[in-house]
């Protein structure tokens, strides 16, 4: 089965949908999402979107904060582009129907999070992502040029490897012709030929046991590009959010936004003693790498499996107005956050690396763009500044959109592409093999490749993962293709890349901390 579209968009979060709205004026667009259109990390975003809206904030301050949080491993040109275009892009989100909280004066209400020297985070209560997603979905679903294919799984991007031709090992001559897409209900695999493709598949938090990411975040896009011999970068920098709600067994872990700390909440131990000043003069509002490591250390010292966040100093009406979702969630578990401390623990939250892109969102593969969490633009360096990722998504989806529109007339469909080759795949394997390997993978990554690493832990992770990888490839070769086996394969690939990049970085910097290389 084949179909042709001008613009293929894989992913329906902020990166995919904002791009789709741009390019839809210039051709037929197909947006694919592996579950429902709104089951995205975007929907779960709480704190908000960082942007320069008014004085006394200014672009230089936001640029400086981003570079400092990233330990200056950021690409300064990309940082400048992102921040200086923030005002315009956020206004566009507002024009598309997103509502951000306002003050009585008519100005946008701005919050502050870790590592920010100014109040600059636009938000909609503590459910900013859901509001952005709502506005984008409404517009996309009403656009005559955009079709949304929900509950469809992209197996692979199509490149000349699928033509059965011998491909030179150079990264420079690979082209993308579309993607193979599985309908899990029928088992049919469609060949979607596209003039240009945007990867907007989000992050990979599920390679860890505890994550704030929804279950869709299995690193599919990164694995697809790596399989196609595209360039992947910066993979060692995994951000652990310091404060997810301690509630063992809940998946995904519920986030307690950093904006709560911006409003005055502080981290404490079980004896109600503040501990962050021991680690950083910015206290509970230090950047995330520092806070997550401090909590990890406090937990190891005390033997406890969580610490506390004390929000009792924040006025009750501010909690009700700005943080109603967190208030309600905690209350449902018997914790009244205006009167009691909140048990919190770090959780895998964001992957700073991914598919390497340039200032137009181009990957190393021709006619393939990437935007959002799947991309490694160079913005975050060794550690992402809070609330910079929604911003990064709209800036680079806009830029990729402009570039794709300018070039689309020069691109033709490739009609030589064969349909998916399912030869030799006959068995429906027992699910237990897949689920068990997935659990083993998550355990390896959490135990050996977490907040604190070492050479020996990374080596052990590598060796253990190799066994799971070999077993899974063997299983994949003889099984009927399914989402479960494909996600497992993708997660293994991403985990392997994280370990590989981490092993190559022989220093402690930002989110990569190794006991073998003391921080400078
Ligand atoms: P997503 O929004 O995750 O969308 C990914 C899409 O790709 C989905 O539609 C999915 O179905 C699709 N997809 C994936 N694989 C496939 C496949 N194989 N086939 C078909 N479709 C596929 N950032 C901020 O800036 N501010 C915040 O306040 C903030 N809060 C956050 C809170 C939480 C709890 C989390 C988890 C993240 C938060 N982040 C925040 C990070 C931010 O939300 C994400 O980085 C951003 O939303 C990613 O957007 P995206 O469009 O790249 O991906
Ligand atoms: C949060 O609200 O704390 C999350 C913000 C982010 O991940 O950027």
Coordinates of C-alpha atoms and ligand atoms in Angstrom, one line a residue:
X1 CA 0.0 0.0 0.0
X2 CA 1.4 3.4 -1.0
X3 CA 0.4 7.0 -0.6
X4 CA 2.1 10.3 -1.5
X5 CA 2.2 13.5 0.6
X6 CA 4.2 16.7 0.3
X7 CA 5.0 17.0 4.0
X8 CA 5.2 14.0 6.3
X9 CA 5.2 14.9 10.0
X10 CA 6.1 12.1 12.5
X11 CA 4.8 13.3 15.9
X12 CA 1.9 15.4 17.1
X13 CA 3.4 17.4 20.0
X14 CA 4.3 21.0 19.8
X15 CA 7.2 20.4 17.3
X16 CA 5.1 18.4 14.9
X17 CA 1.9 20.4 15.0
X18 CA 3.4 23.9 14.9
X19 CA 5.4 22.8 11.8
X20 CA 2.3 21.3 10.2
X21 CA 0.4 24.6 10.5
X22 CA 3.3 26.4 8.8
X23 CA 3.7 24.1 5.8
X24 CA 0.0 23.3 5.3
X25 CA -0.3 26.5 3.2
X26 CA 2.0 24.9 0.7
X27 CA 0.9 21.3 0.2
X28 CA -0.6 18.2 1.5
X29 CA 0.4 17.3 5.1
X30 CA 0.2 14.0 6.9
X31 CA 0.7 14.0 10.7
X32 CA 1.3 10.6 12.3
X33 CA 1.0 9.9 16.0
X34 CA 1.6 6.5 17.6
X35 CA -1.3 6.9 20.1
X36 CA -4.0 9.6 20.4
X37 CA -3.0 13.0 19.0
X38 CA -2.7 14.6 22.4
X39 CA -0.8 11.9 24.3
X40 CA 2.5 13.8 24.0
X41 CA 5.2 15.1 26.4
X42 CA 3.9 18.5 25.3
X43 CA 0.6 17.8 26.9
X44 CA 2.3 17.0 30.3
X45 CA 4.4 20.2 30.4
X46 CA 3.7 22.1 33.5
X47 CA 6.0 25.1 34.2
X48 CA 5.7 26.9 30.9
X49 CA 7.7 28.4 28.1
X50 CA 10.6 30.7 28.6
X51 CA 10.7 33.9 26.4
X52 CA 11.8 37.5 26.6
X53 CA 8.5 39.5 26.7
X54 CA 9.3 42.7 28.7
X55 CA 12.1 44.7 30.2
X56 CA 13.9 44.4 32.6
X57 CA 14.5 41.1 31.1
X58 CA 16.4 41.1 27.9
X59 CA 17.8 38.7 25.3
X60 CA 21.4 38.9 26.6
X61 CA 20.3 37.8 30.1
X62 CA 18.3 34.8 28.8
X63 CA 21.2 33.9 26.5
X64 CA 23.7 34.1 29.4
X65 CA 21.4 31.9 31.7
X66 CA 21.1 29.3 28.9
X67 CA 24.8 29.2 28.3
X68 CA 25.6 29.0 32.0
X69 CA 23.1 26.2 32.6
X70 CA 24.6 24.3 29.6
X71 CA 28.1 24.7 31.1
X72 CA 29.1 26.5 27.9
X73 CA 28.9 23.4 25.8
X74 CA 26.0 25.0 24.0
X75 CA 26.3 26.3 20.4
X76 CA 26.2 30.0 21.0
X77 CA 24.8 30.8 17.5
X78 CA 21.9 28.5 18.1
X79 CA 21.3 29.9 21.6
X80 CA 21.2 33.4 20.1
X81 CA 18.8 32.4 17.4
X82 CA 16.5 30.6 19.8
X83 CA 16.3 33.4 22.4
X84 CA 16.1 36.4 20.0
X85 CA 13.3 34.7 18.1
X86 CA 11.4 33.8 21.3
X87 CA 9.2 36.8 21.4
X88 CA 7.8 36.4 17.9
X89 CA 7.3 32.7 18.2
X90 CA 5.4 33.0 21.5
X91 CA 3.2 35.7 20.0
X92 CA 2.4 33.3 17.2
X93 CA 1.4 30.6 19.7
X94 CA -0.9 33.2 21.3
X95 CA -2.4 34.1 17.8
X96 CA -3.1 30.4 17.3
X97 CA -5.3 30.5 20.4
X98 CA -3.0 29.6 23.4
X99 CA -4.0 31.4 26.5
X100 CA -1.3 32.3 29.1
X101 CA -2.1 33.6 32.5
X102 CA -2.2 37.4 32.9
X103 CA -1.9 39.8 35.7
X104 CA -4.6 42.4 36.6
X105 CA -2.3 45.0 34.8
X106 CA -2.9 43.2 31.5
X107 CA 0.7 41.9 31.4
X108 CA 1.5 38.3 31.1
X109 CA 2.2 36.7 34.5
X110 CA 5.8 35.4 34.4
X111 CA 7.3 32.7 36.6
X112 CA 10.8 31.8 37.5
X113 CA 12.5 28.4 37.5
X114 CA 16.0 27.0 38.3
X115 CA 18.9 28.8 36.6
X116 CA 16.8 31.8 35.4
X117 CA 18.0 35.2 36.6
X118 CA 14.6 36.7 35.7
X119 CA 10.9 36.0 35.8
X120 CA 10.3 35.0 32.2
X121 CA 8.3 31.8 32.0
X122 CA 4.9 32.2 30.5
X123 CA 2.4 29.7 31.8
X124 CA -1.1 28.6 32.0
X125 CA -1.6 27.6 35.6
X126 CA 0.5 24.5 36.1
X127 CA -0.8 22.8 32.9
X128 CA 0.8 24.9 30.2
X129 CA 1.5 22.0 27.9
X130 CA -2.1 20.9 27.9
X131 CA -3.2 24.4 26.9
X132 CA -0.7 24.6 24.1
X133 CA -1.6 21.2 22.8
X134 CA -5.4 22.0 23.0
X135 CA -4.9 25.2 20.9
X136 CA -2.7 23.4 18.3
X137 CA -4.9 20.4 17.9
X138 CA -7.9 22.5 17.4
X139 CA -6.3 24.4 14.6
X140 CA -4.6 21.4 13.0
X141 CA -7.8 19.3 13.0
X142 CA -9.7 22.1 11.3
X143 CA -7.1 22.6 8.5
X144 CA -8.2 21.3 5.1
X145 CA -4.7 20.4 4.0
X146 CA -3.7 18.4 7.2
X147 CA -4.6 14.8 7.8
X148 CA -3.9 13.3 11.2
X149 CA -3.3 9.6 11.4
X150 CA -3.6 8.6 15.1
X151 CA -2.6 5.2 16.6
X152 CA -0.2 4.5 13.7
X153 CA 3.4 3.6 14.4
X154 CA 6.3 4.7 12.2
X155 CA 8.7 1.8 11.8
X156 CA 11.5 3.4 9.9
X157 CA 12.3 6.4 7.7
X158 CA 12.9 5.3 4.1
X159 CA 16.3 5.9 2.7
X160 CA 18.3 4.4 -0.2
X161 CA 19.2 1.5 2.0
X162 CA 15.7 0.2 1.3
X163 CA 16.3 0.2 -2.4
X164 CA 18.8 -2.6 -1.8
X165 CA 21.5 -0.4 -3.2
X166 CA 25.0 -0.4 -1.7
X167 CA 25.3 2.8 0.2
X168 CA 28.7 4.3 0.8
X169 CA 29.5 4.9 4.5
X170 CA 29.6 8.7 4.1
X171 CA 27.0 10.6 6.1
X172 CA 26.6 13.1 3.3
X173 CA 24.7 11.3 0.6
X174 CA 21.8 9.7 2.4
X175 CA 18.3 10.8 1.4
X176 CA 14.9 10.4 3.1
X177 CA 12.0 9.4 0.8
X178 CA 9.2 9.0 3.5
X179 CA 8.5 6.3 6.1
X180 CA 7.0 2.9 6.6
X181 CA 4.0 3.1 8.9
X182 CA 2.3 0.3 10.7
X183 CA -1.4 0.2 11.5
X184 CA -1.4 -2.1 14.6
X185 CA -5.1 -2.8 14.2
X186 CA -4.8 -4.4 10.8
X187 CA -1.1 -5.3 10.8
X188 CA -0.8 -3.5 7.4
X189 CA 2.4 -1.5 6.7
X190 CA 1.9 1.5 4.5
X191 CA 4.7 3.0 2.4
X192 CA 4.3 6.8 2.8
X193 CA 6.3 8.6 0.1
X194 CA 7.0 12.2 1.1
X195 CA 8.9 15.0 -0.5
X196 CA 10.1 16.1 2.9
X197 CA 9.8 14.6 6.3
X198 CA 9.9 16.1 9.8
X199 CA 10.9 13.9 12.7
X200 CA 9.1 15.2 15.8
X201 CA 9.0 12.0 17.9
X202 CA 9.9 13.5 21.2
X203 CA 12.2 12.1 23.9
X204 CA 13.3 8.7 25.4
X205 CA 12.6 8.9 29.1
X206 CA 11.3 5.3 29.1
X207 CA 14.8 3.9 28.9
X208 CA 14.8 4.5 32.6
X209 CA 12.6 2.9 35.3
X210 CA 11.4 6.2 36.8
X211 CA 10.5 9.0 34.4
X212 CA 8.1 11.9 34.0
X213 CA 7.7 11.1 30.3
X214 CA 4.6 9.5 28.9
X215 CA 4.9 6.0 27.6
X216 CA 5.2 7.2 24.0
X217 CA 8.7 8.5 24.8
X218 CA 10.8 5.5 23.6
X219 CA 13.4 7.3 21.4
X220 CA 12.0 6.0 18.2
X221 CA 13.1 8.9 16.0
X222 CA 16.7 8.8 17.3
X223 CA 16.9 5.1 16.7
X224 CA 15.5 5.4 13.2
X225 CA 18.1 8.0 12.2
X226 CA 20.9 6.0 13.7
X227 CA 19.8 2.9 11.8
X228 CA 19.7 5.1 8.6
X229 CA 23.3 6.2 9.4
X230 CA 22.4 9.7 10.2
X231 CA 24.3 11.8 12.8
X232 CA 23.3 11.6 16.4
X233 CA 24.9 13.9 19.0
X234 CA 25.2 14.9 22.7
X235 CA 23.5 11.7 24.0
X236 CA 25.2 11.5 27.4
X237 CA 23.3 14.4 28.7
X238 CA 20.1 13.0 30.3
X239 CA 18.3 15.5 32.5
X240 CA 16.8 14.1 35.7
X241 CA 14.1 16.4 37.0
X242 CA 14.8 16.9 40.8
X243 CA 11.2 16.8 41.9
X244 CA 8.8 14.2 40.8
X245 CA 6.2 13.1 43.3
X246 CA 7.3 10.1 45.3
X247 CA 4.6 7.7 44.6
X248 CA 6.1 4.3 43.9
X249 CA 4.4 2.3 41.1
X250 CA 2.9 5.3 39.3
X251 CA 3.9 5.6 35.6
X252 CA 4.7 8.2 34.4
X253 CA 5.9 9.8 37.6
X254 CA 3.9 12.9 38.4
X255 CA 5.9 16.1 38.1
X256 CA 6.1 18.8 40.8
X257 CA 7.0 21.8 38.6
X258 CA 10.1 23.8 39.3
X259 CA 7.9 26.8 39.2
X260 CA 6.8 25.8 42.7
X261 CA 10.3 26.4 43.8
X262 CA 10.3 29.6 41.8
X263 CA 7.3 30.7 43.9
X264 CA 9.2 29.9 47.2
X265 CA 9.0 26.2 47.9
X266 CA 12.3 24.8 49.3
X267 CA 13.9 21.3 49.5
X268 CA 14.2 19.8 52.9
X269 CA 15.2 16.5 54.5
X270 CA 12.9 14.4 56.7
X271 CA 13.9 16.5 59.8
X272 CA 12.7 19.6 57.9
X273 CA 16.2 20.9 57.4
X274 CA 17.1 22.8 54.2
X275 CA 20.1 21.2 52.5
X276 CA 20.6 22.9 49.1
X277 CA 22.8 25.8 50.4
X278 CA 25.5 23.1 51.1
X279 CA 25.7 22.5 47.4
X280 CA 25.0 25.8 45.7
X281 CA 24.5 29.4 46.7
X282 CA 21.3 29.5 44.6
X283 CA 19.8 27.0 46.9
X284 CA 16.7 25.2 45.7
X285 CA 16.7 27.3 42.5
X286 CA 20.1 26.1 41.3
X287 CA 20.1 24.5 37.8
X288 CA 18.7 21.0 37.6
X289 CA 21.9 19.0 37.3
X290 CA 23.1 20.4 40.6
X291 CA 19.8 20.0 42.5
X292 CA 19.2 16.4 41.2
X293 CA 22.7 15.4 42.2
X294 CA 22.3 17.0 45.6
X295 CA 19.1 15.2 46.3
X296 CA 20.7 11.9 45.1
X297 CA 23.5 12.5 47.6
X298 CA 21.2 13.4 50.5
X299 CA 19.2 10.2 49.8
X300 CA 22.3 8.1 49.9
X301 CA 23.5 9.8 53.1
X302 CA 20.2 9.3 54.9
X303 CA 19.2 6.0 53.3
X304 CA 15.8 7.4 52.5
X305 CA 14.2 6.9 49.1
X306 CA 12.9 10.5 48.8
X307 CA 13.4 14.0 50.2
X308 CA 10.7 16.7 50.7
X309 CA 9.6 19.9 49.0
X310 CA 8.1 22.4 51.4
X311 CA 5.6 24.7 49.8
X312 CA 3.9 25.8 53.0
X313 CA 5.3 29.3 52.8
X314 CA 3.4 30.0 49.6
X315 CA 0.1 31.8 50.1
X316 CA -2.9 29.5 49.8
X317 CA -4.6 31.6 47.1
X318 CA -1.4 31.5 45.0
X319 CA -1.3 27.7 45.3
X320 CA -5.0 27.5 44.2
X321 CA -4.6 29.9 41.3
X322 CA -1.2 28.9 39.9
X323 CA -0.8 25.3 41.0
X324 CA -4.3 23.7 41.0
X325 CA -3.3 20.5 39.3
X326 CA -0.5 19.8 41.7
X327 CA -2.7 20.7 44.7
X328 CA -5.5 18.3 43.5
X329 CA -3.1 15.5 42.7
X330 CA -1.4 15.6 46.1
X331 CA -4.7 15.9 47.9
X332 CA -5.9 12.8 46.1
X333 CA -3.0 11.0 47.8
X334 CA -3.9 12.5 51.2
X335 CA -1.2 15.3 51.1
X336 CA -2.5 18.9 51.6
X337 CA 0.5 20.9 50.2
X338 CA -0.6 24.0 52.0
X339 CA -0.1 22.2 55.3
X340 CA 2.3 19.2 54.6
X341 CA 5.6 18.7 52.9
X342 CA 5.6 16.9 49.5
X343 CA 7.7 13.7 49.2
X344 CA 9.8 14.1 46.0
X345 CA 12.5 12.1 44.1
X346 CA 14.4 12.8 40.9
X347 CA 13.1 11.1 37.7
X348 CA 14.5 10.9 34.1
X349 CA 12.9 13.9 32.3
X350 CA 14.6 15.1 29.2
X351 CA 17.2 14.0 26.7
X352 CA 19.4 17.0 25.7
X353 CA 21.0 15.1 22.8
X354 CA 19.4 13.4 19.8
X355 CA 19.4 13.8 16.0
X356 CA 21.9 16.5 15.1
X357 CA 20.4 19.5 13.3
X358 CA 21.5 22.8 11.9
X359 CA 20.0 26.3 12.2
X360 CA 17.2 25.3 9.7
X361 CA 16.3 22.1 11.5
X362 CA 18.1 20.0 8.8
X363 CA 19.5 16.6 9.8
X364 CA 22.5 15.0 8.1
X365 CA 20.0 13.1 5.9
X366 CA 18.7 15.1 2.9
X367 CA 15.0 16.0 3.0
X368 CA 14.8 15.0 6.7
X369 CA 14.3 17.7 9.3
X370 CA 14.0 17.2 13.1
X371 CA 12.6 19.4 15.7
X372 CA 11.6 19.2 19.4
X373 CA 13.1 16.8 21.9
X374 CA 14.3 14.3 19.3
X375 CA 16.7 17.0 17.9
X376 CA 20.1 18.0 19.2
X377 CA 20.2 21.6 18.0
X378 CA 23.1 22.7 20.3
X379 CA 20.8 24.9 22.5
X380 CA 21.1 22.9 25.7
X381 CA 24.8 22.0 25.9
X382 CA 25.5 19.9 28.9
X383 CA 22.3 20.8 30.7
X384 CA 18.9 22.3 29.5
X385 CA 17.7 25.4 31.2
X386 CA 14.2 24.9 32.5
X387 CA 11.3 25.7 30.1
X388 CA 13.6 26.2 27.1
X389 CA 12.4 23.1 25.3
X390 CA 8.9 24.2 24.3
X391 CA 10.6 27.3 23.0
X392 CA 13.2 25.4 21.1
X393 CA 10.5 23.3 19.4
X394 CA 8.6 26.3 18.1
X395 CA 11.7 28.1 16.9
X396 CA 13.2 25.2 15.0
X397 CA 9.8 23.9 13.6
X398 CA 9.3 27.4 12.2
X399 CA 12.8 27.5 10.7
X400 CA 12.5 24.0 9.3
X401 CA 9.1 24.9 7.9
X402 CA 10.5 27.9 6.0
X403 CA 13.3 25.9 4.6
X404 CA 11.1 23.0 3.5
X405 CA 8.6 25.4 1.8
X406 CA 11.4 27.0 -0.1
X407 CA 12.8 23.7 -1.3
X408 CA 9.7 21.6 -1.9
X409 CA 9.3 22.5 -5.5
X410 CA 12.7 21.0 -6.3
X411 CA 11.9 17.6 -4.8
X412 CA 10.2 14.6 -6.6
X413 CA 8.7 11.5 -5.1
X414 CA 10.9 8.4 -5.5
X415 CA 8.7 5.8 -7.1
X416 CA 11.3 3.0 -6.9
X417 CA 10.7 2.5 -3.2
X418 CA 9.6 -1.1 -2.5
X419 CA 7.0 -2.0 0.1
X420 CA 8.1 -3.2 3.6
X421 CA 9.9 -6.5 3.4
X422 CA 8.2 -8.9 5.9
X423 CA 9.9 -12.0 4.6
X424 CA 10.7 -14.7 7.1
X425 CA 8.7 -13.1 9.9
X426 CA 6.1 -15.6 11.0
X427 CA 6.0 -15.9 14.8
X428 CA 4.0 -13.9 17.3
X429 CA 6.5 -14.1 20.1
X430 CA 5.5 -14.4 23.7
X431 CA 5.1 -11.0 25.2
X432 CA 6.9 -12.1 28.4
X433 CA 10.2 -12.1 26.4
X434 CA 9.7 -8.5 25.3
X435 CA 8.4 -7.1 28.6
X436 CA 11.1 -8.8 30.6
X437 CA 13.9 -7.4 28.4
X438 CA 12.3 -4.0 28.6
X439 CA 12.4 -4.2 32.4
X440 CA 16.0 -5.4 32.4
X441 CA 17.0 -2.5 30.1
X442 CA 15.4 0.0 32.4
X443 CA 17.1 -1.5 35.4
X444 CA 20.5 -1.4 33.8
X445 CA 20.1 2.2 32.8
X446 CA 18.8 3.3 36.2
X447 CA 21.4 1.5 38.2
X448 CA 24.5 2.2 36.1
X449 CA 23.8 5.2 33.8
X450 CA 21.8 7.5 36.1
X451 CA 22.6 10.7 37.9
X452 CA 26.0 9.5 39.1
X453 CA 28.1 7.3 36.8
X454 CA 31.5 5.7 36.8
X455 CA 33.7 3.9 34.2
X456 CA 33.0 0.5 35.8
X457 CA 29.2 1.1 35.9
X458 CA 29.2 2.1 32.3
X459 CA 31.2 -0.9 31.2
X460 CA 28.8 -3.2 33.1
X461 CA 25.8 -1.5 31.5
X462 CA 27.4 -1.9 28.1
X463 CA 28.1 -5.6 28.6
X464 CA 24.6 -6.4 30.0
X465 CA 22.9 -4.4 27.2
X466 CA 24.8 -6.3 24.6
X467 CA 23.2 -9.6 25.7
X468 CA 19.7 -8.1 25.6
X469 CA 20.4 -6.4 22.2
X470 CA 21.5 -9.7 20.6
X471 CA 18.5 -11.6 22.0
X472 CA 16.2 -8.8 20.7
X473 CA 17.6 -8.7 17.2
X474 CA 17.2 -12.4 16.9
X475 CA 13.6 -12.2 18.1
X476 CA 12.9 -9.2 15.8
X477 CA 14.2 -11.1 12.8
X478 CA 11.7 -14.0 13.2
X479 CA 8.7 -12.1 14.7
X480 CA 5.7 -10.5 13.1
X481 CA 6.4 -6.8 13.4
X482 CA 4.7 -5.2 16.4
X483 CA 4.9 -2.0 18.3
X484 CA 6.3 -3.7 21.4
X485 CA 9.2 -5.3 19.7
X486 CA 10.0 -2.2 17.7
X487 CA 9.9 0.1 20.8
X488 CA 12.2 -2.3 22.7
X489 CA 14.6 -2.3 19.8
X490 CA 14.6 1.5 19.6
X491 CA 15.1 1.8 23.4
X492 CA 18.0 -0.6 23.3
X493 CA 19.6 1.5 20.5
X494 CA 19.1 4.7 22.4
X495 CA 20.4 3.2 25.6
X496 CA 23.5 2.0 23.7
X497 CA 24.1 5.5 22.4
X498 CA 23.8 7.0 25.8
X499 CA 26.3 4.6 27.2
X500 CA 28.6 5.0 24.3
X501 CA 28.6 8.8 24.5
X502 CA 28.9 8.7 28.3
X503 CA 31.9 6.4 28.1
X504 CA 33.6 8.7 25.6
X505 CA 33.3 11.8 27.8
X506 CA 36.2 11.6 30.2
X507 CA 35.2 14.5 32.5
X508 CA 32.3 15.5 34.8
X509 CA 30.3 18.3 33.3
X510 CA 26.7 19.3 33.5
X511 CA 24.4 16.3 33.5
X512 CA 27.2 13.8 32.9
X513 CA 28.8 13.2 36.3
X514 CA 31.3 10.4 36.8
X515 CA 33.1 9.6 40.1
X516 CA 36.2 8.8 38.1
X517 CA 36.5 12.4 36.8
X518 CA 35.9 14.9 39.7
X519 CA 34.1 18.1 38.5
X520 CA 36.3 21.1 37.9
Ligands
LIG1 P1 6.2 15.2 22.1 O1 5.3 16.3 22.6 O2 6.6 14.2 23.1 O3 5.4 14.5 20.9 C1 6.0 13.3 20.4 C2 5.1 12.8 19.3 O4 5.8 11.8 18.5 C3 3.8 12.1 19.8 O5 2.7 12.5 19.0 C4 4.1 10.6 19.6 O6 3.0 9.8 19.4 C5 4.9 10.7 18.3 N1 5.7 9.5 18.0 C6 6.8 9.1 18.7 N2 7.3 8.0 18.2 C7 6.5 7.7 17.1 C8 6.5 6.6 16.1 N3 7.4 5.6 16.1 N4 5.5 6.7 15.2 C9 4.6 7.6 15.2 N5 4.5 8.6 16.1 C10 5.5 8.7 17.0 N6 9.4 21.8 28.6 C11 9.3 23.1 28.8 O7 9.9 23.9 28.0 N7 8.5 23.6 29.7 C12 7.9 22.8 30.6 O8 7.2 23.3 31.5 C13 8.0 21.4 30.5 N8 7.4 20.6 31.4 C14 7.5 19.2 31.2 C15 6.8 18.4 32.1 C16 6.8 17.1 31.9 C17 6.0 16.2 32.8 C18 7.5 16.5 30.8 C19 7.5 15.1 30.5 C20 8.2 17.3 29.9 C21 8.2 18.7 30.1 N9 9.0 19.6 29.3 C22 8.8 20.9 29.5 C23 9.6 19.1 28.1 C24 8.7 19.3 26.9 O9 7.4 19.0 27.3 C25 9.1 18.4 25.8 O10 10.5 18.4 25.5 C26 8.4 18.8 24.5 O11 7.0 18.9 24.8 C27 8.6 17.8 23.4 O12 7.8 18.1 22.3 P2 7.9 17.3 21.0 O13 6.9 17.8 20.1 O14 9.3 17.2 20.6 O15 7.5 15.8 21.5
LIG2 C1 8.8 22.0 35.2 O1 7.7 22.6 35.2 O2 9.5 22.0 36.3 C2 9.4 21.4 34.0 C3 10.0 22.5 33.2 C4 10.8 21.9 32.1 O3 11.1 20.7 32.1 O4 11.3 22.7 31.3

